[in-house]
Short mmCIF file of N, CA and C in Angstrom, two decimals:
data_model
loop_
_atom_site.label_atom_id
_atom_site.label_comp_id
_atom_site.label_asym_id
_atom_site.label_seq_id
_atom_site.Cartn_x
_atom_site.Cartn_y
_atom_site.Cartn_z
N UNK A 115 187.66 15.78 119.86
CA UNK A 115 188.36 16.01 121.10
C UNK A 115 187.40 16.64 122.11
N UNK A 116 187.79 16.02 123.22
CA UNK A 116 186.74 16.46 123.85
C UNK A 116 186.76 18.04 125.00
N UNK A 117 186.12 18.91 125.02
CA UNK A 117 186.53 20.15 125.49
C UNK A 117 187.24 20.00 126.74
N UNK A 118 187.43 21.11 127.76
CA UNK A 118 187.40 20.87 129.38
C UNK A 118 186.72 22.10 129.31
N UNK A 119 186.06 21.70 130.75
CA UNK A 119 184.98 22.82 131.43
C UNK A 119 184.91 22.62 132.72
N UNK A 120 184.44 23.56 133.24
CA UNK A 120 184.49 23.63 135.00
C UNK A 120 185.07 25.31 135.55
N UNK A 121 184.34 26.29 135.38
CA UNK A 121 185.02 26.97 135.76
C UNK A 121 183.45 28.11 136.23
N UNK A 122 183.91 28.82 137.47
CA UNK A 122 182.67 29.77 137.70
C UNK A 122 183.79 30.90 138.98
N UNK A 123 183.17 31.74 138.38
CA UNK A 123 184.35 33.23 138.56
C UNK A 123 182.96 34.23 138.72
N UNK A 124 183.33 34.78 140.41
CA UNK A 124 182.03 35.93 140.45
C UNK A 124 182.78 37.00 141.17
N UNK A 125 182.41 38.19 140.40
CA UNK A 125 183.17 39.43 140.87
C UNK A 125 181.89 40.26 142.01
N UNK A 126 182.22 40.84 143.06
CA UNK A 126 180.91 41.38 143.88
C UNK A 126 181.76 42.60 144.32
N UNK A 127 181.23 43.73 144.38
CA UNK A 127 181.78 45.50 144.59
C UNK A 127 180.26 45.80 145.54
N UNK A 128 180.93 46.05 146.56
CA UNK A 128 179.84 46.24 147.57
C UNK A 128 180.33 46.83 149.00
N UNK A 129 180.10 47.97 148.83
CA UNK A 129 180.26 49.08 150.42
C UNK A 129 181.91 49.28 150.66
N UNK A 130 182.74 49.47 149.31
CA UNK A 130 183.77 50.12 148.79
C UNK A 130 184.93 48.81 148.81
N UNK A 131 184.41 47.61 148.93
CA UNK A 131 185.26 46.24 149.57
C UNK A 131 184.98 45.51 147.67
N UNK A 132 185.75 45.07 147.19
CA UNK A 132 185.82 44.11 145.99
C UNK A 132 186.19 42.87 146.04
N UNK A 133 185.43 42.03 145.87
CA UNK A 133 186.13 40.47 145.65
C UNK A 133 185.73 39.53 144.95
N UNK A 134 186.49 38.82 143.76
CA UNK A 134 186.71 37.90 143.45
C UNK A 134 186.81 36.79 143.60
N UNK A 135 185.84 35.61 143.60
CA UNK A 135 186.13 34.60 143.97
C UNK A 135 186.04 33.02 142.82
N UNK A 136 186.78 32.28 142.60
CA UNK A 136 186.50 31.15 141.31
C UNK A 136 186.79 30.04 142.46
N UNK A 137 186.07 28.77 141.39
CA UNK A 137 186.28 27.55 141.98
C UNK A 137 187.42 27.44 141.72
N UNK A 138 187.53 25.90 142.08
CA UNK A 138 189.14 24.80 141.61
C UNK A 138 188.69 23.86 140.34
N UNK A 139 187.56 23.64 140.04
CA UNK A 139 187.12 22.54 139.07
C UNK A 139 187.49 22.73 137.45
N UNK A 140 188.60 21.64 137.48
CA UNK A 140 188.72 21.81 135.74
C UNK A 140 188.12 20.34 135.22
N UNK A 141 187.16 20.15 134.57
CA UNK A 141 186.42 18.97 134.09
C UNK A 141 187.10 18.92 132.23
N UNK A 142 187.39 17.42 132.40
CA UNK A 142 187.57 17.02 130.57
C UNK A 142 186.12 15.69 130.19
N UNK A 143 185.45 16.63 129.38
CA UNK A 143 183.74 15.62 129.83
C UNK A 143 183.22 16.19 130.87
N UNK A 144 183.32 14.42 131.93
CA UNK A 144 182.33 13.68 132.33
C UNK A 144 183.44 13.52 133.48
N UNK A 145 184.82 13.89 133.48
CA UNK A 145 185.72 13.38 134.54
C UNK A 145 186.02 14.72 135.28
N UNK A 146 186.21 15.30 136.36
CA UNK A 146 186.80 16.22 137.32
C UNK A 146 188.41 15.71 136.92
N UNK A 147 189.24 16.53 136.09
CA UNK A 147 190.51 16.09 135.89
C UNK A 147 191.21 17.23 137.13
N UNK A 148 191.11 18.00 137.55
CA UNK A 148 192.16 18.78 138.87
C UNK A 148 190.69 19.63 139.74
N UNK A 149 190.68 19.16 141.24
CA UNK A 149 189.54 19.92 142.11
C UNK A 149 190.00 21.03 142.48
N UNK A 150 190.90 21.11 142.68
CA UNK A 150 192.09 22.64 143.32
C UNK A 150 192.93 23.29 142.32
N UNK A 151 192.30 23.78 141.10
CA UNK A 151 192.96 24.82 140.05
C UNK A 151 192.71 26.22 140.89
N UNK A 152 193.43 27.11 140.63
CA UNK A 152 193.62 28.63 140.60
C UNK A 152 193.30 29.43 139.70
N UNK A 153 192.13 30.02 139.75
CA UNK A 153 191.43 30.52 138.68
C UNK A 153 191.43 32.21 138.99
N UNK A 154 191.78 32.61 139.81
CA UNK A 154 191.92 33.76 141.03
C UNK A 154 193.50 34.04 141.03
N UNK A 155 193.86 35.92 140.43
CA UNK A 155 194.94 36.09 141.23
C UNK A 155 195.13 37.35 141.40
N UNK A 156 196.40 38.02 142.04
CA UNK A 156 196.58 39.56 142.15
C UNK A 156 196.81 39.49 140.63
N UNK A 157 197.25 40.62 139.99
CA UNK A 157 197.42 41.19 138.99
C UNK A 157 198.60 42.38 138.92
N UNK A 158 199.57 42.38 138.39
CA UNK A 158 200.22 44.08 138.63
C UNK A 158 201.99 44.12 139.62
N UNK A 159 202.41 44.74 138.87
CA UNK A 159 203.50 45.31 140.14
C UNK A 159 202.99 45.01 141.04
N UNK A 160 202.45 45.87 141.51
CA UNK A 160 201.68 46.67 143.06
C UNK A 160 200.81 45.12 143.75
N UNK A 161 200.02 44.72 142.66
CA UNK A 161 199.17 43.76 143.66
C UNK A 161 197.75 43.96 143.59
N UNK A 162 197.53 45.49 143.14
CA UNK A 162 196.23 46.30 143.37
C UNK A 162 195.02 45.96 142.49
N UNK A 163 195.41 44.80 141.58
CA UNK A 163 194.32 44.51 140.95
C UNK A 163 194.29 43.08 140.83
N UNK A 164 193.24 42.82 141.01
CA UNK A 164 192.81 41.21 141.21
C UNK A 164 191.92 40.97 139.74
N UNK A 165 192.33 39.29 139.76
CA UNK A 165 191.68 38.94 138.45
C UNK A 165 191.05 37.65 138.10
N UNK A 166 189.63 37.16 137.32
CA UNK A 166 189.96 35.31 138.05
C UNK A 166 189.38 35.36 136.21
N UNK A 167 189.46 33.89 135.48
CA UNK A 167 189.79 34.15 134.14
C UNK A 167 188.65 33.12 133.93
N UNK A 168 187.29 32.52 132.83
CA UNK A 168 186.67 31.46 132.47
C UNK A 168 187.72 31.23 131.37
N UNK A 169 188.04 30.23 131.04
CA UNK A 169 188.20 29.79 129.58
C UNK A 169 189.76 29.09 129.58
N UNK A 170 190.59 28.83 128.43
CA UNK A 170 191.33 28.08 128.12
C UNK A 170 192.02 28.78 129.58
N UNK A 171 192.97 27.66 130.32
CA UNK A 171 194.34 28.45 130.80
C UNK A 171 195.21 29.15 130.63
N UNK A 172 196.01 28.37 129.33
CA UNK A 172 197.58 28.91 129.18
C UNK A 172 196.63 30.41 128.36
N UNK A 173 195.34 30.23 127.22
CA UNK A 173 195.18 31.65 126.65
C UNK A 173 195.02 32.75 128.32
N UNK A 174 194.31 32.10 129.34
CA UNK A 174 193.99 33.42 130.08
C UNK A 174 195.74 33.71 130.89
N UNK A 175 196.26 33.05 131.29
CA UNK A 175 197.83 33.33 131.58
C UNK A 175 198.25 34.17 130.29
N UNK A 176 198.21 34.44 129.44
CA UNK A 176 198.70 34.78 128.45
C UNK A 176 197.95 36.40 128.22
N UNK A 177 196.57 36.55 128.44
CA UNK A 177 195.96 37.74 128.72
C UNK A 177 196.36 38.33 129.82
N UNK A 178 196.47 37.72 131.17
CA UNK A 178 197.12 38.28 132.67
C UNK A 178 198.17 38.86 132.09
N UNK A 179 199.07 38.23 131.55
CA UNK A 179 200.78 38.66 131.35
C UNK A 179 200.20 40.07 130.86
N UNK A 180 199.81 40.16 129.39
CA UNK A 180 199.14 41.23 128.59
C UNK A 180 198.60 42.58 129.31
N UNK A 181 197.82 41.78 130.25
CA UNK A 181 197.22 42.79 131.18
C UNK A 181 198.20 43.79 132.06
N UNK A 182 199.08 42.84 132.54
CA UNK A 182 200.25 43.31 133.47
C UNK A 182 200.54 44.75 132.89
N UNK A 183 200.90 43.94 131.07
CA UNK A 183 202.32 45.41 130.53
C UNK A 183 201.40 46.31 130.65
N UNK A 184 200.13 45.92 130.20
CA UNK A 184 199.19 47.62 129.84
C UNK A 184 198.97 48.39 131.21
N UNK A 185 199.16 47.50 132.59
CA UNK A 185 198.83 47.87 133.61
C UNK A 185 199.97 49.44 133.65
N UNK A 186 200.88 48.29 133.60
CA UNK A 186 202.43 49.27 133.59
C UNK A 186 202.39 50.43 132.90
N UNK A 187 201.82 50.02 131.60
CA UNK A 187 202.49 51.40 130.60
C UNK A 187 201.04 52.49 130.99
N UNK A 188 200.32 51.97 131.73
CA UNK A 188 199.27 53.28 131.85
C UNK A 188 198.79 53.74 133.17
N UNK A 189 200.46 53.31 134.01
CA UNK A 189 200.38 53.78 135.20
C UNK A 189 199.36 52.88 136.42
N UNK A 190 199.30 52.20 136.05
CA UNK A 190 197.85 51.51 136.99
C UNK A 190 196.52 51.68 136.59
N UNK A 191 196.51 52.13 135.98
CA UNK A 191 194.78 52.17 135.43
C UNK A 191 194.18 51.76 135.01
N UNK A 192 192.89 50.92 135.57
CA UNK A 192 192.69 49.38 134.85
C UNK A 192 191.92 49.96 134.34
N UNK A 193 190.97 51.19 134.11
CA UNK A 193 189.90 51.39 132.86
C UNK A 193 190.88 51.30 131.44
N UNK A 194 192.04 52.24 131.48
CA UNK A 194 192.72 52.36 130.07
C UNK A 194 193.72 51.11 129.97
N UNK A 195 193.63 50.21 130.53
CA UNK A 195 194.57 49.05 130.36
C UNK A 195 193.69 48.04 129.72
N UNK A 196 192.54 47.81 131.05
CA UNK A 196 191.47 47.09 130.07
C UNK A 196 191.07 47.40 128.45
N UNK A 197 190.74 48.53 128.26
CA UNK A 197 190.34 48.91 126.75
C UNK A 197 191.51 48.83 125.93
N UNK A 198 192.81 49.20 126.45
CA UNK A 198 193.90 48.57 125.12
C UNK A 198 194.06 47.08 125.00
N UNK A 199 193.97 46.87 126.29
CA UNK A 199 194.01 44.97 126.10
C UNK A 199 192.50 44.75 125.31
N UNK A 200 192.01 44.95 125.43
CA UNK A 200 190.21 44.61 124.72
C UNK A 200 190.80 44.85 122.70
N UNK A 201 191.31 46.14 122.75
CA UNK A 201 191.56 46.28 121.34
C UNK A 201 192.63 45.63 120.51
N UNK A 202 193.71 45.14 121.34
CA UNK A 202 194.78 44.21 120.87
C UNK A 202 194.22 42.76 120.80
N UNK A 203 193.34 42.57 121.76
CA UNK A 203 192.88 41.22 121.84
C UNK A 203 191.54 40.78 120.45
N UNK A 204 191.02 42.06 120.42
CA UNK A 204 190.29 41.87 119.02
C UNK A 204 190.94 41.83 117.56
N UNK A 205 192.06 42.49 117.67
CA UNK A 205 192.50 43.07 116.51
C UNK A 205 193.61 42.12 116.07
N UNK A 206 194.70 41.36 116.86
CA UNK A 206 195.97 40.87 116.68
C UNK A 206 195.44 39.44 116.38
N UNK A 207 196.19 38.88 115.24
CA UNK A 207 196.00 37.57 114.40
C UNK A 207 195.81 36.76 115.47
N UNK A 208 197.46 36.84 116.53
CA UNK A 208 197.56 35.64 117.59
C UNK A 208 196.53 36.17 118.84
N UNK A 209 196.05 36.89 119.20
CA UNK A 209 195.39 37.20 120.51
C UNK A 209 193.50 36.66 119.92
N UNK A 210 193.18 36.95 118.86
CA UNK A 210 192.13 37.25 118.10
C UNK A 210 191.66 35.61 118.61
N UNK A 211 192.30 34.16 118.23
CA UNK A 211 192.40 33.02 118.81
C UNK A 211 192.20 32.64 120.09
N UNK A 212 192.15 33.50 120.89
CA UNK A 212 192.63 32.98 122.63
C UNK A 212 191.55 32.95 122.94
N UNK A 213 190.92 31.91 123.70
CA UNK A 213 189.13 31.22 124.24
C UNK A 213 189.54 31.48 125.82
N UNK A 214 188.95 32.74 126.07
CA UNK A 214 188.53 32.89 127.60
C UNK A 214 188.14 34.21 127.98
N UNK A 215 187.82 34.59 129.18
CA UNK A 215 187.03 36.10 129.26
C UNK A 215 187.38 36.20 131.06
N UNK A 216 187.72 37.17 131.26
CA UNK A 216 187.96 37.88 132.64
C UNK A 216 187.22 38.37 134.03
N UNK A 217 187.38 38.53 134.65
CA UNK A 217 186.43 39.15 135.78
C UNK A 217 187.79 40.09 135.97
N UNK A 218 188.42 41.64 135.97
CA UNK A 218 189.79 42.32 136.85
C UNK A 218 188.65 42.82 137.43
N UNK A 219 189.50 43.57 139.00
CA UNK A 219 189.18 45.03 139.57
C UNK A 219 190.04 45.24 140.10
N UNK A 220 190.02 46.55 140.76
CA UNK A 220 191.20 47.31 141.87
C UNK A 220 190.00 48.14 142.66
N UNK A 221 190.58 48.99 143.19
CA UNK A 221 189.39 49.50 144.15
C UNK A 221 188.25 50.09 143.87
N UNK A 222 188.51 51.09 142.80
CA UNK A 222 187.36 51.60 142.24
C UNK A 222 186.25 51.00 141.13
N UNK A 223 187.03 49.82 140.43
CA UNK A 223 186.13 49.53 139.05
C UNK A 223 186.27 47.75 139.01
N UNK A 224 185.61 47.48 138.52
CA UNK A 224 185.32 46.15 138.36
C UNK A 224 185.18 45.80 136.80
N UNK A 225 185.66 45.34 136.21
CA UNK A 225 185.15 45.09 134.42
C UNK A 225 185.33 43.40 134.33
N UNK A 226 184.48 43.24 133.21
CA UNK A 226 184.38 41.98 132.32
C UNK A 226 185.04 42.10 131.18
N UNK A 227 186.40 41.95 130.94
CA UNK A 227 187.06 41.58 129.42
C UNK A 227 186.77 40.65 128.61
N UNK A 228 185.97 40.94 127.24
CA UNK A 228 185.73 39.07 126.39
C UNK A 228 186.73 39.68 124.80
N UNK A 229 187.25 38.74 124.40
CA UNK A 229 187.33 38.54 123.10
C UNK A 229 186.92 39.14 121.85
N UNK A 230 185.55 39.49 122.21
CA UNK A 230 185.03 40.74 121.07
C UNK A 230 185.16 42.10 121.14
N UNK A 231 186.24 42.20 122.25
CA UNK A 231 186.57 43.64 122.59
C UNK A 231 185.68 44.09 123.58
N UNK A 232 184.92 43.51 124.12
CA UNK A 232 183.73 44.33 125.25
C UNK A 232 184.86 44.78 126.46
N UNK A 233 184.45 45.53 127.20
CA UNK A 233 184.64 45.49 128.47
C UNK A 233 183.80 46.39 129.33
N UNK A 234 183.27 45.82 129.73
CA UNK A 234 181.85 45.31 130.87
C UNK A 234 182.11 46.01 132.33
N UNK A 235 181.18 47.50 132.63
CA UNK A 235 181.57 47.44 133.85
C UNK A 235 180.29 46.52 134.37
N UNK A 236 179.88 45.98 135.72
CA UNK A 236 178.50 45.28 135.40
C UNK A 236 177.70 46.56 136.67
N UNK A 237 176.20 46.19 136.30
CA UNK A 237 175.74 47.26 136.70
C UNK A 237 175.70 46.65 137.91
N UNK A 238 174.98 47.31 138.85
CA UNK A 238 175.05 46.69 140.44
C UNK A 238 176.04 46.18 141.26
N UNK A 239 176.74 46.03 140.87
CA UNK A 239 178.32 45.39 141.11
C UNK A 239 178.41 44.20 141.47
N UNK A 240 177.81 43.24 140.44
CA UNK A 240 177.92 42.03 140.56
C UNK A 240 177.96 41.23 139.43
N UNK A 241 178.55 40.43 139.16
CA UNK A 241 178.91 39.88 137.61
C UNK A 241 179.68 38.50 137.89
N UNK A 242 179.36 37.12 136.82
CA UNK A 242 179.76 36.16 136.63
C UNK A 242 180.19 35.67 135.10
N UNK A 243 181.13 34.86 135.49
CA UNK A 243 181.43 33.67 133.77
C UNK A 243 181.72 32.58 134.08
N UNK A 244 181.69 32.05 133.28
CA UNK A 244 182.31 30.50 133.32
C UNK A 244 180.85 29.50 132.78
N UNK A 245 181.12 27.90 133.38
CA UNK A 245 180.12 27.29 133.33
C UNK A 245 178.97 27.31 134.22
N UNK A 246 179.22 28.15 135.69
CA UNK A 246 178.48 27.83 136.91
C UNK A 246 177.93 29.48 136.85
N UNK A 247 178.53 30.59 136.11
CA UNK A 247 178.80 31.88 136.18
C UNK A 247 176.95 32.48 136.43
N UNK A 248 176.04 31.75 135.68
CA UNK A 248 174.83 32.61 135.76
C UNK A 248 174.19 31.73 136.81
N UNK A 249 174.33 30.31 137.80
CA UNK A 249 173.83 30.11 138.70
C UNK A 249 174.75 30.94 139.84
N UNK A 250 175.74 31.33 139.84
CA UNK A 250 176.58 32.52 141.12
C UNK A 250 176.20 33.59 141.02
N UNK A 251 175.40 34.04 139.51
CA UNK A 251 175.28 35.80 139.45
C UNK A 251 173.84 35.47 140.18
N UNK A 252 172.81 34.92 139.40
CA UNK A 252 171.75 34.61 140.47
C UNK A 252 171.81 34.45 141.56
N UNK A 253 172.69 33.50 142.12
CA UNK A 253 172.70 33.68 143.75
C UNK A 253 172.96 34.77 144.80
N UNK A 254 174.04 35.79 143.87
CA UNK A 254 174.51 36.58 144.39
C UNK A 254 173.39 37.65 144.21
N UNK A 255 172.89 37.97 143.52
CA UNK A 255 171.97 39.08 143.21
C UNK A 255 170.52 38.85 143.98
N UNK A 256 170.34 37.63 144.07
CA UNK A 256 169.34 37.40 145.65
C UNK A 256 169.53 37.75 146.68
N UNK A 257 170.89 37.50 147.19
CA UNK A 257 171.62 37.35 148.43
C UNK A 257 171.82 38.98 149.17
N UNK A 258 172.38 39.70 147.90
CA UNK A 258 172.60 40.89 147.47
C UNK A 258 172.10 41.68 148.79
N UNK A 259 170.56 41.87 148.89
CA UNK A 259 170.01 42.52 149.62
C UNK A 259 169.86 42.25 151.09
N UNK A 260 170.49 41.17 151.94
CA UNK A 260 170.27 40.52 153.25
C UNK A 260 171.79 40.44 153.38
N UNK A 261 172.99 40.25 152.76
CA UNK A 261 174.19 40.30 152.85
C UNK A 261 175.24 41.33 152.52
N UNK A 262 175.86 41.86 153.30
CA UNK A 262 176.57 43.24 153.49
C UNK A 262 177.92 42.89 153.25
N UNK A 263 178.50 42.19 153.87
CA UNK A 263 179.70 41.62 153.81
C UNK A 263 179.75 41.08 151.73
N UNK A 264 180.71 41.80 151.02
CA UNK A 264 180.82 40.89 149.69
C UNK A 264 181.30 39.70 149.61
N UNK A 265 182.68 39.68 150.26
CA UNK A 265 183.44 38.13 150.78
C UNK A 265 182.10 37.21 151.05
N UNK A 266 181.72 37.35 152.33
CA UNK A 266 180.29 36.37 152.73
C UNK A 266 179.41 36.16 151.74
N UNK A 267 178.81 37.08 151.00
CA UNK A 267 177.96 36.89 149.65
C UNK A 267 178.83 36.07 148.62
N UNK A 268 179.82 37.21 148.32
CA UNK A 268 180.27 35.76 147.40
C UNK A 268 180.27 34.39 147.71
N UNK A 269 181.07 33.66 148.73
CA UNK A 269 181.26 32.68 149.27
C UNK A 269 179.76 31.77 149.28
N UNK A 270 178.98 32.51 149.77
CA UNK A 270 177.05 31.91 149.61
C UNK A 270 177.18 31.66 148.27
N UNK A 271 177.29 32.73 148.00
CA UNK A 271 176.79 32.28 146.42
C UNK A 271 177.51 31.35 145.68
N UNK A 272 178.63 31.39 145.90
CA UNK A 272 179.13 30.02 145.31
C UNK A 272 179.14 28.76 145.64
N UNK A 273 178.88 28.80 146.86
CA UNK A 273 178.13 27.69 147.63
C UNK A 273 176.97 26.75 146.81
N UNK A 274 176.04 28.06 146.43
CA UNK A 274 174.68 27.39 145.65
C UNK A 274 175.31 26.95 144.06
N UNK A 275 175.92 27.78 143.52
CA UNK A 275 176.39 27.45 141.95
C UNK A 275 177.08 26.29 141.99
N UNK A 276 178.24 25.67 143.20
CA UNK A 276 178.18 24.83 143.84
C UNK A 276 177.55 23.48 143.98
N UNK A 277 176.38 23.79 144.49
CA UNK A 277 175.03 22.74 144.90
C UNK A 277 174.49 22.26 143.42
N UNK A 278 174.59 23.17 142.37
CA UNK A 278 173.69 23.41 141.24
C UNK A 278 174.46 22.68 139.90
N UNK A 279 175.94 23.25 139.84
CA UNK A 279 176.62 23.26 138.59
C UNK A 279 177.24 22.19 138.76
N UNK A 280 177.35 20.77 137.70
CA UNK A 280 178.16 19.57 137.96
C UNK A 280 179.07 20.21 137.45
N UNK A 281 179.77 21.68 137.28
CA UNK A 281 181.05 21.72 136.47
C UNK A 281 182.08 22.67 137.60
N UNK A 282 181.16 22.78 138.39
CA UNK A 282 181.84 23.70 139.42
C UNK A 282 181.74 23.09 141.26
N UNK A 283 182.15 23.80 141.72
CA UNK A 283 183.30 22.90 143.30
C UNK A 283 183.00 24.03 144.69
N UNK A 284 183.73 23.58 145.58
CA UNK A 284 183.80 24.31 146.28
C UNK A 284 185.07 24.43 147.12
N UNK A 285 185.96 24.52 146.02
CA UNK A 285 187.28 24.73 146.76
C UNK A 285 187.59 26.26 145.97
N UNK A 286 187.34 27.00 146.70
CA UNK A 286 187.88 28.74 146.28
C UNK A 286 188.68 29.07 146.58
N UNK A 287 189.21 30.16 145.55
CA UNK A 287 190.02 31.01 145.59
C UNK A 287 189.20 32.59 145.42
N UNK A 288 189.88 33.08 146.44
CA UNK A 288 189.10 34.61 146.51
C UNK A 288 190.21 35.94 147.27
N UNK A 289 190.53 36.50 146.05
CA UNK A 289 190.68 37.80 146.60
C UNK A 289 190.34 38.90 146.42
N UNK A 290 190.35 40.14 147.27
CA UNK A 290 189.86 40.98 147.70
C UNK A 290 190.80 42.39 147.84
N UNK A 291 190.15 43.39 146.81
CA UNK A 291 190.49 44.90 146.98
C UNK A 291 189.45 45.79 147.87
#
């Protein structure tokens, strides 16, 4: 069977502004099967945390939901929400299965959630996944120093991962804490 791939998700924290931005490209092979997926969303009651997901769908819908309750039961706090979701997600028979990895933030923190329980603040405040994920972190981490605006950097940079990655697009989704 053949996989699907197409996905590039770059988180940028820069001059107290956060944003998230993923393509639309979901590829099965060799075919672009949907150009305009949603890989990007709020997160939370509130709204206050944004999130964009690499990997299976319905598993990363299924981590968002996850994410939500822990959001809830720990008041908003995505450091201690992230790390209980990280430890349920390592530990639980059915979660232990689920193929995909995260970019959240809210205003103050930015993390990378994977499967083996990590969660990643990234240093510099810039971080990627997916298939296109290390041609956007490169771009962005060039860009980094001539671009002030994060929105604008991101957007460049995915531009080039873009130019670069046959698995990734340029129809974004991007939001911003």
């Amino acid at each position: 069977m053949e996989q699907y791939h197409g996905t590039t998700i770059l988180g940028v924290k820069k001059d107290g502004k956060t944003v998230i931005a993923g393509d639309g490209q979901v590829s099965l092979g060799n075919t672009v099967i949907k150009p305009n997926a949603t890989k990007v969303r709020r997160i939370g009651s509130e709204g206050k945390v944004i999130g964009g997901f690499a990997g299976a769908t319905a598993d990363a819908f299924t981590l968002f939901e996850r994410l939500e309750k822990k959001l809830e039961a720990s008041n908003n706090k995505l450091m201690r929400a992230a790390v209980e979701l990280a430890k349920d997600w390592r530990t639980d028979k059915y979660l232990r299965n689920l193929e995909a990895m995260m970019i959240v933030a809210d205003e103050d923190t930015m993390l990378v959630i994977t499967g083996n329980g990590d969660v990643l603040e990234p240093e510099g405040g810039i971080t990627a996944i997916g298939s296109g994920g290390n041609y956007a972190l490169a771009a962005a981490r060039a860009l980094a120093d001539y671009e002030n605006d994060p929105e604008v950097l991101a957007k460049r940079a995915m531009k080039i991962a873009a130019d670069v990655c046959v698995f990734t697009n340029g129809n974004l989704t991007i939001e911003t804490v």
